[in-house]
PDB file of C-alpha atoms in Angstrom:
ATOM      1  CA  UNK A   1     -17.285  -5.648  13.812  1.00  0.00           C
ATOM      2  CA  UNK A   2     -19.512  -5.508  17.028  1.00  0.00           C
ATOM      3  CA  UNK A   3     -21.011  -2.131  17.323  1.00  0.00           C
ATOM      4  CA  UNK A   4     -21.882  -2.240  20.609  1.00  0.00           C
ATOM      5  CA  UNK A   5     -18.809  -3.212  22.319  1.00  0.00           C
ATOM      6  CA  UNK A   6     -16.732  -1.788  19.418  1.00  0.00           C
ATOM      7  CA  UNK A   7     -14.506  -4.560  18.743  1.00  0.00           C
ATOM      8  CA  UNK A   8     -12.963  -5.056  15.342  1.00  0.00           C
ATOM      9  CA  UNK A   9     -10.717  -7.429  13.972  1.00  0.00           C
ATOM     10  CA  UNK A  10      -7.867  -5.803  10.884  1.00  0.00           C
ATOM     11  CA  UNK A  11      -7.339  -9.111   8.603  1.00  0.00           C
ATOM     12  CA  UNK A  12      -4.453  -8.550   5.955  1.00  0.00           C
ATOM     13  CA  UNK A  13      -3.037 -11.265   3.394  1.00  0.00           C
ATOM     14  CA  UNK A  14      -0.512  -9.435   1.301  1.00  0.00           C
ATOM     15  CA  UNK A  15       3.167 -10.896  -0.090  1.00  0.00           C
ATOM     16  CA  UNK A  16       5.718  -8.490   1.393  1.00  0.00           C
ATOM     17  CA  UNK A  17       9.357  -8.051   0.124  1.00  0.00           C
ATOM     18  CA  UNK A  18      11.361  -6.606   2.373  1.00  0.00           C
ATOM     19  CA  UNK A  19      14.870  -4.924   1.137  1.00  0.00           C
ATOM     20  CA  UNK A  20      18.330  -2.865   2.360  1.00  0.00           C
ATOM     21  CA  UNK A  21      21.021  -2.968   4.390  1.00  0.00           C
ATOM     22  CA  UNK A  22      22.116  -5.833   7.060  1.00  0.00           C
ATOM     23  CA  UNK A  23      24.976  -6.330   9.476  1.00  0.00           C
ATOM     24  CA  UNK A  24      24.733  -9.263  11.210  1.00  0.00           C
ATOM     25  CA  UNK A  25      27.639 -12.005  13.429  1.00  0.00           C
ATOM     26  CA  UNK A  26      25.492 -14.323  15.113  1.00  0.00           C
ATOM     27  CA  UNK A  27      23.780 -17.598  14.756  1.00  0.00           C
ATOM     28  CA  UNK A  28      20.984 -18.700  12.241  1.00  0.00           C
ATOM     29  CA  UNK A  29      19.580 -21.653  13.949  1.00  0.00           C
ATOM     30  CA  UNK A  30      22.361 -23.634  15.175  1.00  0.00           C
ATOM     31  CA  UNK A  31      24.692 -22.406  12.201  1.00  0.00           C
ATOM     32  CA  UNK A  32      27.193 -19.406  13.196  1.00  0.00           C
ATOM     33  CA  UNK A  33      26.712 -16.287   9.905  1.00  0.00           C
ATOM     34  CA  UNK A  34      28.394 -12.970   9.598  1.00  0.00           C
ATOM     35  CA  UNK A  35      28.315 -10.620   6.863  1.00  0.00           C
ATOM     36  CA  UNK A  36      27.238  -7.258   6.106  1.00  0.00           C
ATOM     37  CA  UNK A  37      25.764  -5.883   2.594  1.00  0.00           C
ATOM     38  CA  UNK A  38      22.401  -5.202   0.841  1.00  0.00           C
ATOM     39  CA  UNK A  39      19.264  -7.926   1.772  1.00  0.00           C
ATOM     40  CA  UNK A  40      16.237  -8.887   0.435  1.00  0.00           C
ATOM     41  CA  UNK A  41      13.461 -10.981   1.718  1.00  0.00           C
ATOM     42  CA  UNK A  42      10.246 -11.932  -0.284  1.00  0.00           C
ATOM     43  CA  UNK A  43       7.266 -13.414   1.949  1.00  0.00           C
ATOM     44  CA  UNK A  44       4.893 -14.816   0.003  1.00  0.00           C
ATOM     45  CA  UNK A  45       1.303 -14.903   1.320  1.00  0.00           C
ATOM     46  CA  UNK A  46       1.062 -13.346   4.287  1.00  0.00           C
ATOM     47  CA  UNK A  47      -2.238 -13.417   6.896  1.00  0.00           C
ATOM     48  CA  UNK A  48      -1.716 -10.890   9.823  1.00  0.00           C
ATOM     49  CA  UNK A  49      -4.706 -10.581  12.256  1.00  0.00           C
ATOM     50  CA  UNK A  50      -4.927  -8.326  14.897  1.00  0.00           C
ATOM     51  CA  UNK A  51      -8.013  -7.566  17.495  1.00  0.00           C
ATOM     52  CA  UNK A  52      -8.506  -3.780  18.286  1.00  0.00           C
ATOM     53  CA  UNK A  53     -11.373  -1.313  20.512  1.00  0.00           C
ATOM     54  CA  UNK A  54     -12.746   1.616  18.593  1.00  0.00           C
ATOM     55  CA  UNK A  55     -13.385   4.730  20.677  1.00  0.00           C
ATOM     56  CA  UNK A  56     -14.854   7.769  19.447  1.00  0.00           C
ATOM     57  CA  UNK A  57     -13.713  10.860  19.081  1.00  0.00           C
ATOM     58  CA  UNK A  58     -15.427  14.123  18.472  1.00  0.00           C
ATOM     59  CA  UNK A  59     -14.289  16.298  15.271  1.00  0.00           C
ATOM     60  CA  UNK A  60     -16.004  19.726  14.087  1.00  0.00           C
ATOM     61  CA  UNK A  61     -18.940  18.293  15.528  1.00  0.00           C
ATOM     62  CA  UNK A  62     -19.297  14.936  14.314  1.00  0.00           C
ATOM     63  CA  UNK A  63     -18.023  11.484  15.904  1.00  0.00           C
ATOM     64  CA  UNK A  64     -15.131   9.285  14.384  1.00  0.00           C
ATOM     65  CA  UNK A  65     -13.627   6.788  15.566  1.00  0.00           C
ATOM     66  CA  UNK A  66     -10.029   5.903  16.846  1.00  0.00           C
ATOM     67  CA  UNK A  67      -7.528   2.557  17.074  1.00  0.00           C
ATOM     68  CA  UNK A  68      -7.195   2.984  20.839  1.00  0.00           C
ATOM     69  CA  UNK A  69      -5.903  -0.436  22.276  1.00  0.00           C
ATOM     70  CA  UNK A  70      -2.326  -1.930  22.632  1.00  0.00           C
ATOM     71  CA  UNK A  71      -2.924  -3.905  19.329  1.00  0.00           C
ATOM     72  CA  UNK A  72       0.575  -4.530  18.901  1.00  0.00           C
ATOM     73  CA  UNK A  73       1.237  -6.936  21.395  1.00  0.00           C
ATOM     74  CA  UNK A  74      -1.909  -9.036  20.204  1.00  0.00           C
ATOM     75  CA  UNK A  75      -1.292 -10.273  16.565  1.00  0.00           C
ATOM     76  CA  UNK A  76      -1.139 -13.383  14.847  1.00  0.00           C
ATOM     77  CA  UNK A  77       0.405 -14.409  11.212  1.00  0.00           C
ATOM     78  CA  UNK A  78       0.930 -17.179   9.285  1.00  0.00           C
ATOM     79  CA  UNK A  79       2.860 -17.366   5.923  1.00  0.00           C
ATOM     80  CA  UNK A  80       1.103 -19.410   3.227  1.00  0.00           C
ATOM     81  CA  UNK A  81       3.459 -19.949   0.487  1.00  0.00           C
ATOM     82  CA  UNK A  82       7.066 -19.517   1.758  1.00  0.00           C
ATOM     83  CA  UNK A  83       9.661 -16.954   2.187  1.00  0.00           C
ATOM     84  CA  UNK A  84      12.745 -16.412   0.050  1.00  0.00           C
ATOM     85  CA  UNK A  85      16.193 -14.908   2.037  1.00  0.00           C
ATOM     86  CA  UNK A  86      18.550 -13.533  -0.270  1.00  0.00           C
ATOM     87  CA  UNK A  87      21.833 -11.625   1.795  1.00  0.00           C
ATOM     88  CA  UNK A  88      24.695  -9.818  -0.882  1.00  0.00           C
ATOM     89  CA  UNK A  89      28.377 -10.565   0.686  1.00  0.00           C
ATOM     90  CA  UNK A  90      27.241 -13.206   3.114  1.00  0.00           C
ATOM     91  CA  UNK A  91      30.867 -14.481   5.212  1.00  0.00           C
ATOM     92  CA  UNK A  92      32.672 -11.501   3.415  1.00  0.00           C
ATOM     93  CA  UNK A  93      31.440 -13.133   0.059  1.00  0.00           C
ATOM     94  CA  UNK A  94      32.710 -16.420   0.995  1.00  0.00           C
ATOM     95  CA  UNK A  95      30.239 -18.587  -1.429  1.00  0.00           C
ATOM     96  CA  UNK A  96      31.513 -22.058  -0.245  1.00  0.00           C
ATOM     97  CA  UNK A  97      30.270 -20.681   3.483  1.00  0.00           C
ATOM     98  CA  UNK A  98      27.782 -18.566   2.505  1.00  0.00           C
ATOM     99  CA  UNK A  99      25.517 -21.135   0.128  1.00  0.00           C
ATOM    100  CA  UNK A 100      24.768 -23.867   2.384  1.00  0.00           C
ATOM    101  CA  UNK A 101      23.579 -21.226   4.628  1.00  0.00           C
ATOM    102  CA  UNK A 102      21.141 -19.266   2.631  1.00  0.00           C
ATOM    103  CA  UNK A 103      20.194 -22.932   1.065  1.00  0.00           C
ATOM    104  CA  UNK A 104      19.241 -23.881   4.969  1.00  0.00           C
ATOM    105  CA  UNK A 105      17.821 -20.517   5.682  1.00  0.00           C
ATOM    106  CA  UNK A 106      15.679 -21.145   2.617  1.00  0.00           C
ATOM    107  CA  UNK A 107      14.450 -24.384   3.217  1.00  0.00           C
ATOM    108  CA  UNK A 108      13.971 -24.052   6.986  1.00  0.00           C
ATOM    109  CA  UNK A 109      11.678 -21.224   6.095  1.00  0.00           C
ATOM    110  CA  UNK A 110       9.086 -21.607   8.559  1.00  0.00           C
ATOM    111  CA  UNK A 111      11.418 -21.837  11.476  1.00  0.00           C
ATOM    112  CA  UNK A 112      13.541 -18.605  10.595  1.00  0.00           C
ATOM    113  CA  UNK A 113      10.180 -16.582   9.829  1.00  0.00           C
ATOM    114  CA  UNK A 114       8.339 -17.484  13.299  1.00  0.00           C
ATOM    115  CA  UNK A 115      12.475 -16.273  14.607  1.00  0.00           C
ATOM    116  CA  UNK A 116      12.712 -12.728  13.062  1.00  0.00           C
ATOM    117  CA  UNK A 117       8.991 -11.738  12.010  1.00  0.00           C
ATOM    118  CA  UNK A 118       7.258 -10.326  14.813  1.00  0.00           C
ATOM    119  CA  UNK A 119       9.235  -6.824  14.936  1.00  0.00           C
ATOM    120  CA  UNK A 120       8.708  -7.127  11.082  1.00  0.00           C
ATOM    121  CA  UNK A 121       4.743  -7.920  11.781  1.00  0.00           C
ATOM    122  CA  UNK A 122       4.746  -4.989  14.732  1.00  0.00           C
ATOM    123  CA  UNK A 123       5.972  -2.368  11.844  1.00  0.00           C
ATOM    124  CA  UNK A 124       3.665  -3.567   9.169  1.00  0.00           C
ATOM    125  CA  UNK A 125       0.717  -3.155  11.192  1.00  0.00           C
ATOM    126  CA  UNK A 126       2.080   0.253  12.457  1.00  0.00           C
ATOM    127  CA  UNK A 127       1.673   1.671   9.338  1.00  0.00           C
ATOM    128  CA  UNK A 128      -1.989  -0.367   8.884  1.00  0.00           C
ATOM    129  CA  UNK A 129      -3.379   0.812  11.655  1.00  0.00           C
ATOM    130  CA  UNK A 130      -2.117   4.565  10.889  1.00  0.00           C
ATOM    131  CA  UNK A 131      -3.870   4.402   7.390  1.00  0.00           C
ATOM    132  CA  UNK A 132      -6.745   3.082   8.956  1.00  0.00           C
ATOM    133  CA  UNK A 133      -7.317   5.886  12.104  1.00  0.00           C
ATOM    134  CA  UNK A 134      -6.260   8.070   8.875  1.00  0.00           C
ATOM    135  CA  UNK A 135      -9.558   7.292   7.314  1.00  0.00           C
ATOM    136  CA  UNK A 136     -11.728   6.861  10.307  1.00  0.00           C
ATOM    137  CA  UNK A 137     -10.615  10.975  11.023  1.00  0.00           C
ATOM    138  CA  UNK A 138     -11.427  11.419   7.767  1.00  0.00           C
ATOM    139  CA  UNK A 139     -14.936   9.932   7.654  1.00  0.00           C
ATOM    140  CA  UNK A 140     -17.641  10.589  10.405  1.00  0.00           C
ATOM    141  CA  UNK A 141     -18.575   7.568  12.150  1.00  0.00           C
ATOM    142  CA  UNK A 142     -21.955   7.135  10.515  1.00  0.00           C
ATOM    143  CA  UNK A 143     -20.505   6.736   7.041  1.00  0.00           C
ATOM    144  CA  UNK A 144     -19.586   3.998   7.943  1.00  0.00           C
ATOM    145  CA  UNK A 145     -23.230   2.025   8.591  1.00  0.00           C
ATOM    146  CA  UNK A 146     -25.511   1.329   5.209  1.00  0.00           C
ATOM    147  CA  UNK A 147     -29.154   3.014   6.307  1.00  0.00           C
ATOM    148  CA  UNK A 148     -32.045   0.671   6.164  1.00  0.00           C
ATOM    149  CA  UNK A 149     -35.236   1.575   4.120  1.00  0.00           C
TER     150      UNK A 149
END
């Protein structure tokens, strides 16, 4: 944090599993996949960094500050310990289709995660950065800053 030009960087390592319903015809890398049916995605280790400004806001009398930049279009991740794809009726249940596939998807990890994370990314750092201008309205500025003696 630089308090003077009110720069702050929001660093989060988590593991995220991500579950519901897909429907997807399309292609996984260069292999064609259709199905529709419950999913479940595990990502294990997860570092999301994203820069934000602080403004301040005034609240029954006291100053607080505020997420106020595009943040969303500025974030980085990296996933430290793999991801895990698991789709439920995969080719209309088709196992002899649908195996090799998930077995690719699984060990290509890397490649499919940099493909279809960054909406993912976008919505977990929504809800990050709402928790955090949550407790920054919450708390007064100030509160924030350990006085000298």
């Amino acid at each position: 944090f630089d308090p003077f030009t009110q720069k702050q960087l929001l660093k989060i390592t988590c593991d995220v599993t991500l579950s519901g319903n897909y429907e997807v015809q399309g292609q996984v890398l260069i292999l064609p996949v259709e199905g529709k049916g419950k999913y479940k995605i595990d990502i294990r280790g997860i570092t999301v960094k994203t820069p934000f400004n602080l403004s301040h806001i005034e609240k029954s009398g006291t100053s607080h500050w505020k997420i106020n930049n595009n943040w969303s279009e500025i974030f980085k991740f990296k996933v430290h310990n793999g991801t895990t794809f698991h789709f439920e009726n995969l080719f209309n249940g088709n196992k002899v289709l649908a195996e090799p596939v998930l077995e690719m998807m699984n060990t290509n990890w890397k490649v499919i995660v940099e493909e279809i994370s960054p909406p993912i990314i976008k919505t977990i750092i929504g809800y990050e950065v709402e928790a955090v201008n949550s407790l920054f309205g919450a708390v007064p500025a100030e509160e924030f800053f350990i006085q000298q003696k």
